[in-house]
Short mmCIF file of C-alpha atoms and ligand atoms in Angstrom, two decimals:
data_model
loop_
_atom_site.label_atom_id
_atom_site.label_comp_id
_atom_site.label_asym_id
_atom_site.label_seq_id
_atom_site.Cartn_x
_atom_site.Cartn_y
_atom_site.Cartn_z
CA MET A 1 4.20 24.53 1.47
CA THR A 2 1.35 23.17 -0.61
CA GLU A 3 -1.83 22.29 1.21
CA PHE A 4 -3.03 18.74 1.50
CA PRO A 5 -5.89 17.36 -0.62
CA GLU A 6 -9.30 17.32 1.03
CA ALA A 7 -9.21 13.56 1.65
CA THR A 8 -5.81 13.79 3.34
CA LEU A 9 -7.05 16.59 5.59
CA ARG A 10 -9.91 14.36 6.72
CA ASP A 11 -7.43 11.57 7.46
CA ILE A 12 -5.23 13.97 9.39
CA GLN A 13 -8.25 15.04 11.44
CA CYS A 14 -9.02 11.38 12.23
CA ALA A 15 -5.46 10.87 13.42
CA VAL A 16 -5.67 14.01 15.54
CA ASP A 17 -8.90 12.83 17.19
CA ILE A 18 -7.35 9.46 18.05
CA LEU A 19 -4.16 10.97 19.44
CA LYS A 20 -6.03 13.48 21.59
CA THR A 21 -7.54 10.61 23.56
CA SER A 22 -4.32 8.57 23.77
CA ASN A 23 -1.73 8.44 26.51
CA ASN A 24 0.21 5.25 25.82
CA GLY A 25 1.20 5.52 22.18
CA VAL A 26 3.95 3.77 20.27
CA VAL A 27 5.67 5.09 17.18
CA LEU A 28 7.16 2.46 14.88
CA SER A 29 9.55 4.09 12.45
CA GLY A 30 11.44 2.79 9.46
CA ALA A 31 13.76 3.99 6.73
CA GLY A 32 11.17 6.39 5.28
CA HIS A 33 11.40 8.38 8.50
CA SER A 34 15.05 9.24 7.82
CA THR A 35 15.07 9.59 4.04
CA PRO A 36 13.95 13.27 4.39
CA SER A 37 17.21 13.68 6.39
CA GLY A 38 19.14 12.40 3.39
CA ILE A 39 19.84 8.91 4.71
CA PRO A 40 19.25 6.22 2.08
CA ASP A 41 17.20 3.16 2.92
CA PHE A 42 20.00 0.66 3.22
CA ARG A 43 17.73 -2.31 2.65
CA SER A 44 16.17 -0.82 -0.46
CA THR A 45 17.50 -1.69 -3.89
CA ASP A 46 16.74 1.91 -4.96
CA SER A 47 19.21 3.35 -2.47
CA GLY A 48 22.22 2.89 -4.68
CA LEU A 49 23.94 1.08 -1.83
CA TRP A 50 23.31 -2.25 -3.45
CA GLU A 51 24.40 -1.39 -6.94
CA ARG A 52 27.83 -2.87 -6.58
CA TYR A 53 27.02 -5.41 -3.91
CA ASP A 54 24.83 -8.36 -3.19
CA PRO A 55 23.39 -7.73 0.29
CA PHE A 56 23.82 -11.32 1.34
CA GLU A 57 27.45 -11.20 0.33
CA VAL A 58 28.33 -8.14 2.36
CA ALA A 59 25.68 -7.49 5.00
CA SER A 60 25.04 -10.93 6.45
CA LEU A 61 26.65 -12.25 9.60
CA THR A 62 28.37 -15.08 7.75
CA ALA A 63 29.78 -12.71 5.15
CA PHE A 64 31.01 -10.41 7.88
CA ARG A 65 32.95 -13.19 9.54
CA TYR A 66 34.64 -14.27 6.32
CA ARG A 67 35.12 -10.96 4.55
CA PRO A 68 34.74 -8.07 7.00
CA GLU A 69 36.61 -5.68 4.69
CA LYS A 70 33.81 -6.05 2.10
CA PHE A 71 31.21 -5.15 4.71
CA PHE A 72 33.14 -2.09 5.82
CA GLU A 73 33.66 -0.98 2.25
CA TRP A 74 29.91 -1.25 1.69
CA ILE A 75 28.75 0.51 4.86
CA ARG A 76 31.25 3.36 4.67
CA PRO A 77 29.14 5.69 2.44
CA LEU A 78 26.11 5.05 4.67
CA ALA A 79 28.15 5.85 7.79
CA LEU A 80 29.30 9.05 6.11
CA GLU A 81 25.72 10.11 5.33
CA MET A 82 24.69 9.39 8.91
CA GLN A 83 27.48 11.50 10.36
CA GLY A 84 26.34 14.52 8.38
CA ALA A 85 22.56 14.02 8.82
CA GLU A 86 20.24 16.10 10.99
CA PRO A 87 16.86 15.10 12.47
CA ASN A 88 13.96 16.20 10.25
CA ALA A 89 10.55 17.66 11.12
CA ALA A 90 9.08 14.19 11.61
CA HIS A 91 11.69 13.31 14.25
CA VAL A 92 10.89 16.56 16.07
CA ALA A 93 7.14 15.87 15.85
CA VAL A 94 7.59 12.41 17.37
CA ALA A 95 9.70 13.82 20.21
CA ARG A 96 7.00 16.38 20.94
CA LEU A 97 4.33 13.67 21.19
CA GLU A 98 6.50 11.94 23.79
CA GLU A 99 7.06 15.18 25.67
CA ALA A 100 3.28 15.73 25.70
CA GLY A 101 2.76 12.29 27.27
CA ILE A 102 0.88 10.88 24.27
CA VAL A 103 3.67 8.64 23.00
CA LYS A 104 5.54 6.50 25.50
CA THR A 105 7.85 4.47 23.26
CA VAL A 106 9.55 4.86 19.91
CA ILE A 107 10.47 1.60 18.20
CA THR A 108 12.81 2.22 15.30
CA GLN A 109 14.34 0.10 12.56
CA ASN A 110 16.80 2.90 11.87
CA ILE A 111 20.39 2.84 13.06
CA ASP A 112 21.05 6.58 12.79
CA ARG A 113 20.18 7.91 16.29
CA LEU A 114 18.14 10.76 14.79
CA HIS A 115 15.17 10.15 17.12
CA GLN A 116 17.38 10.62 20.17
CA ARG A 117 19.00 13.68 18.68
CA ALA A 118 15.55 15.19 18.12
CA GLY A 119 14.75 14.69 21.81
CA SER A 120 13.00 11.30 22.00
CA LYS A 121 13.88 9.59 25.28
CA ASN A 122 12.50 6.07 25.21
CA VAL A 123 13.81 4.71 21.91
CA LEU A 124 14.08 0.99 21.18
CA GLU A 125 16.56 0.38 18.36
CA VAL A 126 15.44 -3.03 17.20
CA HIS A 127 18.00 -3.16 14.39
CA GLY A 128 20.80 -1.86 16.59
CA SER A 129 22.86 1.26 16.01
CA MET A 130 26.29 2.47 14.98
CA GLU A 131 26.91 3.82 18.50
CA SER A 132 28.82 0.78 19.70
CA LEU A 133 30.81 -2.13 18.32
CA THR A 134 31.31 -5.67 19.57
CA CYS A 135 34.35 -7.90 19.05
CA ILE A 136 33.55 -11.02 17.06
CA GLY A 137 36.27 -12.90 18.95
CA CYS A 138 35.85 -12.08 22.66
CA TYR A 139 32.54 -10.11 22.60
CA THR A 140 34.03 -7.04 24.26
CA GLN A 141 31.76 -4.09 23.54
CA VAL A 142 33.24 -0.66 22.95
CA PRO A 143 31.63 2.75 22.29
CA ALA A 144 31.88 3.78 18.66
CA ASP A 145 33.64 7.12 19.35
CA THR A 146 36.98 7.17 17.65
CA TYR A 147 36.58 3.80 15.92
CA VAL A 148 33.76 4.82 13.63
CA GLU A 149 35.26 8.21 12.97
CA ARG A 150 38.66 6.79 12.01
CA PHE A 151 36.94 4.21 9.88
CA VAL A 152 34.78 6.76 8.07
CA ARG A 153 37.68 9.18 7.61
CA GLU A 154 40.48 6.80 6.76
CA GLY A 155 38.76 3.51 6.01
CA GLU A 156 40.58 1.89 8.91
CA ILE A 157 38.89 -1.37 9.94
CA PRO A 158 38.29 -1.33 13.71
CA HIS A 159 40.09 -3.90 15.86
CA CYS A 160 39.37 -5.06 19.42
CA PRO A 161 41.48 -3.32 22.08
CA VAL A 162 41.52 -6.55 24.13
CA CYS A 163 42.22 -9.39 21.69
CA GLY A 164 42.86 -7.67 18.35
CA ASP A 165 40.04 -9.41 16.50
CA ILE A 166 37.64 -7.42 14.32
CA LEU A 167 34.96 -5.19 15.85
CA LYS A 168 31.49 -5.41 14.32
CA PRO A 169 29.17 -2.39 14.54
CA ASP A 170 26.15 -3.28 16.68
CA VAL A 171 23.74 -3.20 13.76
CA VAL A 172 21.61 -6.21 12.96
CA LEU A 173 22.83 -7.93 9.81
CA PHE A 174 20.88 -10.30 7.60
CA GLY A 175 20.67 -13.67 9.29
CA GLU A 176 21.26 -12.18 12.71
CA GLN A 177 18.93 -12.18 15.74
CA LEU A 178 17.51 -8.88 16.95
CA PRO A 179 18.95 -7.62 20.27
CA VAL A 180 16.84 -9.76 22.58
CA LYS A 181 16.11 -7.39 25.48
CA THR A 182 15.20 -4.54 23.14
CA TRP A 183 13.01 -6.84 21.10
CA LEU A 184 11.12 -8.08 24.17
CA LYS A 185 10.48 -4.49 25.23
CA ALA A 186 9.26 -3.64 21.73
CA GLN A 187 6.79 -6.52 21.79
CA LYS A 188 5.54 -5.55 25.22
CA ALA A 189 5.11 -1.90 24.25
CA SER A 190 3.22 -2.94 21.12
CA ARG A 191 0.88 -5.21 23.08
CA ASN A 192 0.15 -2.54 25.69
CA CYS A 193 -0.21 0.61 23.62
CA ASP A 194 -3.48 2.45 22.95
CA VAL A 195 -2.33 3.72 19.56
CA MET A 196 0.46 2.76 17.21
CA ILE A 197 1.73 5.17 14.59
CA VAL A 198 3.63 3.42 11.81
CA ALA A 199 5.83 6.17 10.37
CA GLY A 200 7.93 5.67 7.28
CA SER A 201 7.99 1.90 7.31
CA SER A 202 6.65 -0.32 4.55
CA LEU A 203 6.55 -3.17 7.09
CA GLU A 204 8.46 -5.57 4.88
CA VAL A 205 11.11 -6.72 7.29
CA LEU A 206 10.20 -9.41 9.77
CA PRO A 207 9.84 -9.75 12.68
CA VAL A 208 9.30 -6.01 13.19
CA ALA A 209 6.54 -6.00 10.56
CA GLY A 210 4.42 -8.12 12.93
CA LEU A 211 4.32 -5.53 15.73
CA PRO A 212 1.24 -3.64 14.43
CA MET A 213 -0.64 -6.96 14.62
CA ARG A 214 0.24 -7.23 18.32
CA ALA A 215 -1.15 -3.72 18.82
CA LEU A 216 -4.38 -4.43 16.94
CA GLU A 217 -4.96 -7.72 18.74
CA ASN A 218 -5.07 -5.77 21.97
CA GLY A 219 -7.50 -3.14 20.75
CA ALA A 220 -5.11 -0.32 19.93
CA HIS A 221 -5.77 2.19 17.17
CA LEU A 222 -3.46 2.06 14.16
CA ILE A 223 -2.31 5.10 12.19
CA ILE A 224 -0.06 4.57 9.17
CA VAL A 225 1.92 7.34 7.48
CA ASN A 226 4.07 5.94 4.70
CA HIS A 227 4.75 6.65 1.04
CA SER A 228 3.73 3.20 -0.16
CA GLU A 229 1.11 0.67 0.86
CA THR A 230 1.67 -1.80 3.66
CA TYR A 231 0.16 -5.23 4.20
CA ILE A 232 -1.86 -3.94 7.13
CA ASP A 233 -3.36 -0.78 5.58
CA VAL A 234 -6.75 -2.51 5.39
CA ARG A 235 -6.85 -2.92 9.16
CA ALA A 236 -5.71 0.59 10.06
CA ASP A 237 -7.94 3.40 11.39
CA VAL A 238 -6.05 5.96 9.33
CA VAL A 239 -3.75 5.50 6.32
CA ILE A 240 -1.91 8.46 4.80
CA HIS A 241 0.37 7.77 1.84
CA GLU A 242 2.56 10.82 2.22
CA ASP A 243 5.93 12.04 3.39
CA VAL A 244 6.22 11.73 7.19
CA ALA A 245 8.12 15.01 7.41
CA ARG A 246 5.08 16.82 5.95
CA VAL A 247 2.28 14.97 7.71
CA LEU A 248 3.51 14.33 11.25
CA PRO A 249 4.32 17.97 12.09
CA ARG A 250 0.85 18.97 10.92
CA ILE A 251 -0.84 16.27 13.00
CA VAL A 252 1.17 17.14 16.09
CA ALA A 253 0.52 20.88 15.77
CA GLU A 254 -3.21 20.14 15.75
CA VAL A 255 -3.03 17.67 18.62
CA LEU A 256 -1.19 20.26 20.72
CA GLY A 257 -3.70 22.96 19.74
CA GLU A 258 -1.26 25.13 17.85
CA ARG A 259 -3.29 25.59 14.67
CA ARG A 260 -6.19 28.03 14.60
CA ASP A 261 -7.79 27.77 11.19
ZN1 ZN B 1 38.20 -9.09 21.28
#
């Protein structure tokens, strides 16, 4: 692995110093956290997922109600990628910060469950997940189990076991409210934290993009690790424009005293 430039090493050291004195941290993760696991950013036009589709025609709530088959056709390759994906080094690093008592909450925009699979316990999935589905007719909620698998394997559109209407994966579509209880918890955690680490999010999707402001307003430190700039870089204590899967493991190893050089 190539070493980091001098300036990045100084930034890493700053992040380490902040985290060593923190015990109520929040990690806010976005698509960039899972791209090293091979999962495309499904909101990004570079992902290839939009090439044949207009997002508002397939991935909005209205579109889903009128043409669910289009939505399922669109999300199927993403669901396939997610089934085969493994947590990366950044997911493991975040889980270790929680285990060490430094991070208390992980707020994620991702729907892939990779944080939980890496060992994170308190994960708030503000954009939902593919783990359950809800009937658009009678609102019965069912675990994804066989439904998602049959859909991914055979393209079979899932139907409600109670009323036969279509089941919608519990992911937040364009034009849809965030899951309210999860969202309230995310706001509270952001207001109360002593440090927020933005990891792999460009903070372009509202309302989640506003959470770092809540943290700053209450005096928390802000550490940003993301490939591209964010609107709030200027207010952050530390900004590292790098791959999370390279930087976070290094930071965590130093925080936990595992590096001796
Ligand atoms: Zn139903």
